[in-house]
Amino acid sequence: HNPVKNPEPVISPTEPWEGNFIITTYSNIAYSKSIFTNQMSYKMWLSVSNSLGGFPAYYESPDGINWTRPNLESFKYNGNMNNNIMTDAIPRGVVTVVDDSLYNQTDSTRRYKSVYNTHTTSTNSRLNVSFSYDGLLWIPYEGNPVRHGGEDLSSSGWNPVIGKYLGYFRDSLGIRKVGRYISNDWINWTYTGTVVKPEAYDIKTTQIYNMTVLFKDSVYWGFAGILRLNESGNENPPNPSRTDNTNFIALLFSRDGINFVRCGNTMPFVSYGEEGSWDDQMVYTIGVPVHVGNEYYIYYNGFNFKHFNNGNPPPPLNGGPQKSQIGLAKIGLDRFVSLSNY
């Protein structure tokens, strides 16, 4: 079953320091007490692009729908410190962020954990970790990098069944597929093998961009980005069709977190929108579904332009600027799939 999308984004770039691009870092979404309001709040870590480059930014919401930009006063943009950029001392995004307060109560300085990748070439990939007591001020681990490989980590955090941290991220920069990694301490990660790659029923230029994993009731639900290039596998096709170089979100299922089955084969779980809509070319995951009342809130990053690698994608169909924004889709609890008797 498909979640129902809100027609409009819940977070759009409206401030000068956000430019036109608010981009997912594939991070998890936390729900804990805000240091600004002292109330329980939803928290999201994203990336913004402006005239100075790309920077990590922090957003909060009391209800998961109306999002604010807390004034962090940690980064100066155009002479003004009043913005929600966290810092310029860490890379563009903190990638996966985990609020680990439930599982690690011995070291408050490491309550929040993040993983991020740095690389200069496809063979020079480095995995790094950082820690924070509040999710805002991040201290990179002094022993970085912790691995020489992997990109776009999307972790499901602590897994109580195996008693370890569980992460799913790309096996490599050059080939888009998803591997499984485990760690006792968020620092030393062990690769256990590829768990998601294109299937025989996929078109030949399909790639797995990333995957986030929800662990619920001893079942693993995967939410994978399915990237489809043009028929030649061209990262920068000269005249792309409607379906070339697009990305949608697929639903996967597993009982052990290793052997995943694609639900619905090639059917999207969350698809890009109709032509001319704000998310009509690509959608990417933002963490795992968030339990709110009797529903799951599924946040996603929508784009009105195609995936091009160091190229110039065609302009948006509506004639406006290229934009990436944050959307919300909703589905009832335990309503991902069902059985019917015909």
Coordinates of C-alpha atoms in Angstrom, one line a residue:
H1 CA 0.0 0.0 0.0
N2 CA 1.1 3.5 -0.7
P3 CA 1.2 6.3 1.9
V4 CA -0.8 9.4 1.0
K5 CA 1.3 12.5 0.3
N6 CA 0.7 15.9 1.6
P7 CA 0.2 18.0 -1.5
E8 CA 2.7 20.7 -0.4
P9 CA 6.2 20.4 1.2
V10 CA 6.4 20.7 5.0
I11 CA 9.9 22.4 4.8
S12 CA 10.8 24.7 1.9
P13 CA 13.9 26.9 1.4
T14 CA 12.6 30.3 2.4
E15 CA 15.6 31.8 4.1
P16 CA 18.7 33.3 2.4
W17 CA 21.1 30.8 4.0
E18 CA 19.0 27.9 2.6
G19 CA 19.3 28.9 -1.1
N20 CA 17.1 26.7 -3.2
F21 CA 18.2 23.4 -1.8
I22 CA 17.3 21.6 1.4
I23 CA 18.7 18.1 1.1
T24 CA 18.4 14.9 3.1
T25 CA 21.4 13.5 4.8
Y26 CA 19.5 10.2 5.1
S27 CA 19.5 10.8 8.9
N28 CA 17.1 9.5 11.4
I29 CA 14.5 11.7 13.0
A30 CA 14.5 12.1 16.8
Y31 CA 11.6 12.8 19.2
S32 CA 12.9 14.1 22.5
K33 CA 12.8 17.2 24.7
S34 CA 13.9 20.5 22.9
I35 CA 16.5 22.6 24.6
F36 CA 14.8 25.6 23.2
T37 CA 11.2 25.1 24.3
N38 CA 11.7 22.4 27.0
Q39 CA 8.8 20.5 25.2
M40 CA 8.9 17.2 23.4
S41 CA 9.7 17.9 19.8
Y42 CA 10.5 16.2 16.5
K43 CA 14.0 16.9 15.3
M44 CA 15.5 16.7 11.8
W45 CA 19.0 17.1 10.6
L46 CA 19.3 18.3 7.0
S47 CA 21.7 20.1 4.6
V48 CA 21.3 23.5 3.0
S49 CA 23.2 25.1 0.1
N50 CA 24.0 28.8 -0.2
S51 CA 26.5 31.1 -1.7
L52 CA 29.2 29.9 0.7
G53 CA 28.7 26.1 0.1
G54 CA 26.7 23.3 1.7
F55 CA 26.2 23.2 5.5
P56 CA 24.3 21.0 8.0
A57 CA 21.1 22.6 9.5
Y58 CA 18.8 21.7 12.3
Y59 CA 14.9 21.8 12.3
E60 CA 12.3 21.2 15.0
S61 CA 8.6 20.6 15.1
P62 CA 6.0 20.3 17.9
D63 CA 3.7 18.2 15.8
G64 CA 5.8 16.8 12.9
I65 CA 4.0 19.1 10.4
N66 CA 4.9 22.6 11.3
W67 CA 8.7 23.0 11.4
T68 CA 10.8 25.8 12.8
R69 CA 14.4 27.0 12.4
P70 CA 15.8 27.4 15.9
N71 CA 18.3 30.2 16.1
L72 CA 21.6 28.5 16.9
E73 CA 23.9 31.5 16.6
S74 CA 26.8 29.2 15.6
F75 CA 27.4 30.2 12.0
K76 CA 27.8 33.6 10.4
Y77 CA 26.0 34.1 7.0
N78 CA 26.2 37.5 5.4
G79 CA 27.3 39.0 8.7
N80 CA 24.4 37.5 10.6
M81 CA 24.5 34.7 13.2
N82 CA 20.7 34.3 13.4
N83 CA 20.1 31.1 11.5
N84 CA 19.8 27.3 12.1
I85 CA 23.1 26.2 10.5
M86 CA 24.9 24.1 13.1
T87 CA 28.6 24.8 12.2
D88 CA 31.1 25.1 9.4
A89 CA 33.6 22.8 11.2
I90 CA 32.0 19.6 10.0
P91 CA 31.2 18.4 6.5
R92 CA 28.1 19.3 4.5
G93 CA 25.9 16.8 6.3
V94 CA 26.1 14.8 9.5
V95 CA 24.5 11.9 7.5
T96 CA 23.0 9.5 10.0
V97 CA 22.1 11.0 13.4
V98 CA 20.9 8.7 16.2
D99 CA 19.5 9.9 19.5
D100 CA 20.9 7.2 21.6
S101 CA 19.6 8.2 25.0
L102 CA 17.6 4.9 25.5
Y103 CA 20.6 2.7 25.0
N104 CA 23.7 4.6 26.1
Q105 CA 23.2 6.2 29.5
T106 CA 26.8 6.0 30.6
D107 CA 28.2 8.9 28.6
S108 CA 26.0 11.9 28.1
T109 CA 28.5 13.5 25.8
R110 CA 27.8 10.8 23.3
R111 CA 24.0 10.8 23.5
Y112 CA 23.8 11.8 19.9
K113 CA 25.9 9.9 17.3
S114 CA 26.5 10.6 13.7
V115 CA 28.4 9.0 10.8
Y116 CA 29.6 10.9 7.7
N117 CA 31.7 10.1 4.7
T118 CA 34.5 12.0 3.1
H119 CA 36.1 11.3 -0.2
T120 CA 38.0 12.9 -3.0
T121 CA 37.8 10.0 -5.5
S122 CA 35.7 6.8 -5.9
T123 CA 38.7 4.8 -4.4
N124 CA 39.4 7.3 -1.6
S125 CA 36.4 6.9 0.6
R126 CA 36.6 7.4 4.4
L127 CA 34.0 6.7 7.0
N128 CA 34.0 9.1 10.1
V129 CA 32.0 9.4 13.3
S130 CA 31.1 12.2 15.6
F131 CA 29.3 12.7 18.9
S132 CA 27.2 15.3 20.6
Y133 CA 25.5 15.8 23.9
D134 CA 22.6 17.9 22.4
G135 CA 22.6 17.1 18.7
L136 CA 23.8 20.6 17.8
L137 CA 27.5 20.8 18.8
W138 CA 29.3 18.0 17.2
I139 CA 32.8 16.7 18.2
P140 CA 34.5 14.5 15.5
Y141 CA 36.0 11.3 16.9
E142 CA 39.8 11.8 17.3
G143 CA 40.5 8.5 15.7
N144 CA 38.8 9.3 12.4
P145 CA 38.5 7.8 9.8
V146 CA 37.1 4.7 11.3
R147 CA 36.9 2.9 8.0
H148 CA 38.3 3.3 4.5
G149 CA 35.1 2.6 2.6
G150 CA 31.3 3.1 2.5
E151 CA 29.1 6.0 1.7
D152 CA 25.6 7.4 2.6
L153 CA 25.1 5.5 5.8
S154 CA 21.5 5.2 6.8
S155 CA 21.5 3.4 10.2
S156 CA 18.7 1.8 12.1
G157 CA 20.6 2.5 15.3
W158 CA 20.7 0.1 18.2
N159 CA 19.2 -3.3 17.5
P160 CA 18.0 -5.0 20.7
V161 CA 17.9 -8.5 19.1
I162 CA 21.6 -8.7 18.2
G163 CA 22.7 -6.2 20.9
K164 CA 24.7 -4.1 18.5
Y165 CA 24.4 -1.0 16.4
L166 CA 23.2 -1.8 12.9
G167 CA 23.9 0.2 9.8
Y168 CA 23.0 -0.1 6.2
F169 CA 25.1 1.9 3.7
R170 CA 26.7 1.6 0.3
D171 CA 29.4 -1.0 -0.2
S172 CA 31.4 1.4 -2.4
L173 CA 31.2 4.8 -4.1
G174 CA 31.4 3.4 -7.6
I175 CA 28.7 0.7 -7.4
R176 CA 25.3 1.6 -5.9
K177 CA 24.2 -1.3 -3.7
V178 CA 23.6 -1.6 0.1
G179 CA 25.8 -3.5 2.6
R180 CA 25.2 -4.4 6.2
Y181 CA 27.5 -3.2 9.0
I182 CA 27.5 -3.9 12.7
S183 CA 29.2 -2.2 15.6
N184 CA 29.5 -2.5 19.4
D185 CA 30.5 1.1 20.0
W186 CA 29.6 3.2 16.9
I187 CA 33.3 3.4 16.2
N188 CA 34.5 0.0 15.0
W189 CA 32.2 -1.1 12.2
T190 CA 32.3 -4.6 10.7
Y191 CA 31.1 -5.3 7.2
T192 CA 28.9 -8.4 6.9
G193 CA 28.1 -8.4 3.2
T194 CA 25.8 -7.0 0.5
V195 CA 22.1 -7.2 1.4
V196 CA 20.3 -5.2 -1.3
K197 CA 21.2 -5.0 -5.0
P198 CA 19.3 -4.8 -8.3
E199 CA 17.1 -7.8 -9.0
A200 CA 16.6 -9.8 -12.2
Y201 CA 13.2 -8.1 -12.8
D202 CA 14.7 -4.6 -12.6
I203 CA 15.6 -2.7 -15.8
K204 CA 19.3 -3.1 -16.5
T205 CA 20.3 0.4 -15.4
T206 CA 18.6 0.2 -12.0
Q207 CA 20.8 1.0 -9.0
I208 CA 20.2 1.0 -5.2
Y209 CA 20.9 4.5 -4.0
N210 CA 20.5 4.0 -0.3
M211 CA 18.3 2.3 2.3
T212 CA 17.0 3.2 5.8
V213 CA 15.6 0.4 8.0
L214 CA 12.8 0.4 10.5
F215 CA 13.0 -2.4 13.1
K216 CA 9.5 -3.2 14.5
D217 CA 8.0 -6.3 16.2
S218 CA 11.1 -8.4 15.2
V219 CA 10.7 -7.5 11.6
Y220 CA 12.9 -5.3 9.4
W221 CA 11.3 -2.9 6.9
G222 CA 13.6 -1.4 4.4
F223 CA 13.0 1.9 2.5
A224 CA 15.4 1.9 -0.5
G225 CA 16.1 4.6 -3.0
I226 CA 15.7 3.1 -6.5
L227 CA 17.7 5.1 -9.1
R228 CA 17.0 4.4 -12.7
L229 CA 19.4 5.8 -15.3
N230 CA 18.7 6.0 -19.0
E231 CA 18.8 2.8 -21.1
S232 CA 22.5 3.3 -21.7
G233 CA 23.3 3.8 -18.0
N234 CA 24.4 7.4 -18.7
E235 CA 24.8 9.5 -15.6
N236 CA 24.3 12.6 -17.8
P237 CA 22.1 11.7 -20.8
P238 CA 21.7 14.5 -23.4
N239 CA 18.0 14.1 -23.9
P240 CA 16.5 12.2 -20.9
S241 CA 13.0 10.8 -21.1
R242 CA 10.4 11.2 -18.3
T243 CA 11.6 8.1 -16.5
D244 CA 15.4 8.5 -17.1
N245 CA 17.6 9.4 -14.1
T246 CA 14.8 9.4 -11.6
N247 CA 14.6 8.1 -8.1
F248 CA 11.7 6.6 -6.1
I249 CA 11.4 4.8 -2.7
A250 CA 10.8 1.0 -2.6
L251 CA 9.5 -1.1 0.3
L252 CA 11.5 -4.1 1.4
F253 CA 10.9 -6.8 4.1
S254 CA 13.2 -9.0 6.1
R255 CA 13.0 -11.2 9.2
D256 CA 16.7 -11.2 9.9
G257 CA 17.9 -7.9 8.6
I258 CA 20.1 -9.7 6.0
N259 CA 17.7 -11.3 3.5
F260 CA 15.5 -8.6 2.1
V261 CA 12.5 -9.1 -0.3
R262 CA 11.3 -6.3 -2.4
C263 CA 7.6 -5.7 -1.8
G264 CA 5.6 -5.3 -5.0
N265 CA 8.7 -6.0 -7.2
T266 CA 9.2 -2.8 -9.3
M267 CA 6.3 -0.9 -7.7
P268 CA 7.2 2.3 -5.8
F269 CA 6.2 2.7 -2.2
V270 CA 6.7 6.5 -2.4
S271 CA 7.0 7.7 -6.0
Y272 CA 8.0 11.0 -7.5
G273 CA 5.1 13.2 -8.3
E274 CA 3.1 14.0 -11.4
E275 CA 4.8 16.1 -14.1
G276 CA 5.0 19.8 -13.0
S277 CA 4.7 19.1 -9.3
W278 CA 7.3 20.1 -6.8
D279 CA 8.7 16.6 -6.4
D280 CA 8.2 15.3 -10.0
Q281 CA 11.7 13.9 -10.7
M282 CA 13.2 12.4 -7.6
V283 CA 12.3 11.4 -4.0
Y284 CA 14.7 10.2 -1.3
T285 CA 14.3 8.8 2.2
I286 CA 14.8 10.9 5.4
G287 CA 15.2 8.4 8.2
V288 CA 12.6 5.8 9.0
P289 CA 8.8 6.3 9.4
V290 CA 7.9 8.2 12.5
H291 CA 5.1 6.8 14.8
V292 CA 2.6 9.7 15.4
G293 CA -0.8 8.6 16.9
N294 CA -2.3 5.9 14.7
E295 CA -0.1 6.7 11.7
Y296 CA 3.4 6.6 10.4
Y297 CA 4.8 9.9 9.1
I298 CA 7.1 9.2 6.3
Y299 CA 9.4 12.2 5.4
Y300 CA 11.1 12.4 2.1
N301 CA 13.2 14.8 0.0
G302 CA 11.6 15.8 -3.2
F303 CA 13.3 17.3 -6.3
N304 CA 12.0 19.0 -9.4
F305 CA 15.1 18.0 -11.4
K306 CA 16.8 14.8 -12.4
H307 CA 19.8 12.9 -11.0
F308 CA 22.9 14.1 -13.0
N309 CA 26.4 13.3 -12.0
N310 CA 28.4 16.5 -12.4
G311 CA 26.2 17.5 -15.2
N312 CA 23.4 20.0 -16.0
P313 CA 20.0 18.4 -15.7
P314 CA 17.1 19.7 -17.8
P315 CA 15.3 22.7 -16.3
P316 CA 12.1 22.1 -14.2
L317 CA 8.9 21.6 -16.2
N318 CA 7.2 24.5 -14.4
G319 CA 9.9 26.9 -15.6
G320 CA 10.9 27.9 -12.1
P321 CA 14.3 27.3 -10.4
Q322 CA 15.7 23.9 -9.5
K323 CA 14.6 23.1 -5.9
S324 CA 14.7 20.4 -3.3
Q325 CA 12.2 20.4 -0.5
I326 CA 11.0 18.2 2.3
G327 CA 7.7 16.3 1.9
L328 CA 5.5 14.2 4.2
A329 CA 3.4 11.1 3.4
K330 CA 1.2 9.3 5.9
I331 CA 0.0 5.7 6.3
G332 CA -1.8 3.8 9.0
L333 CA 0.2 1.7 11.5
D334 CA 0.9 -1.8 10.2
R335 CA -0.6 -1.0 6.8
F336 CA 2.4 -1.4 4.6
V337 CA 1.2 -4.7 3.0
S338 CA -1.9 -6.9 3.2
L339 CA -3.4 -10.2 2.0
S340 CA -6.6 -10.5 -0.1
N341 CA -8.8 -13.5 -0.8
Y342 CA -10.1 -13.5 -4.3

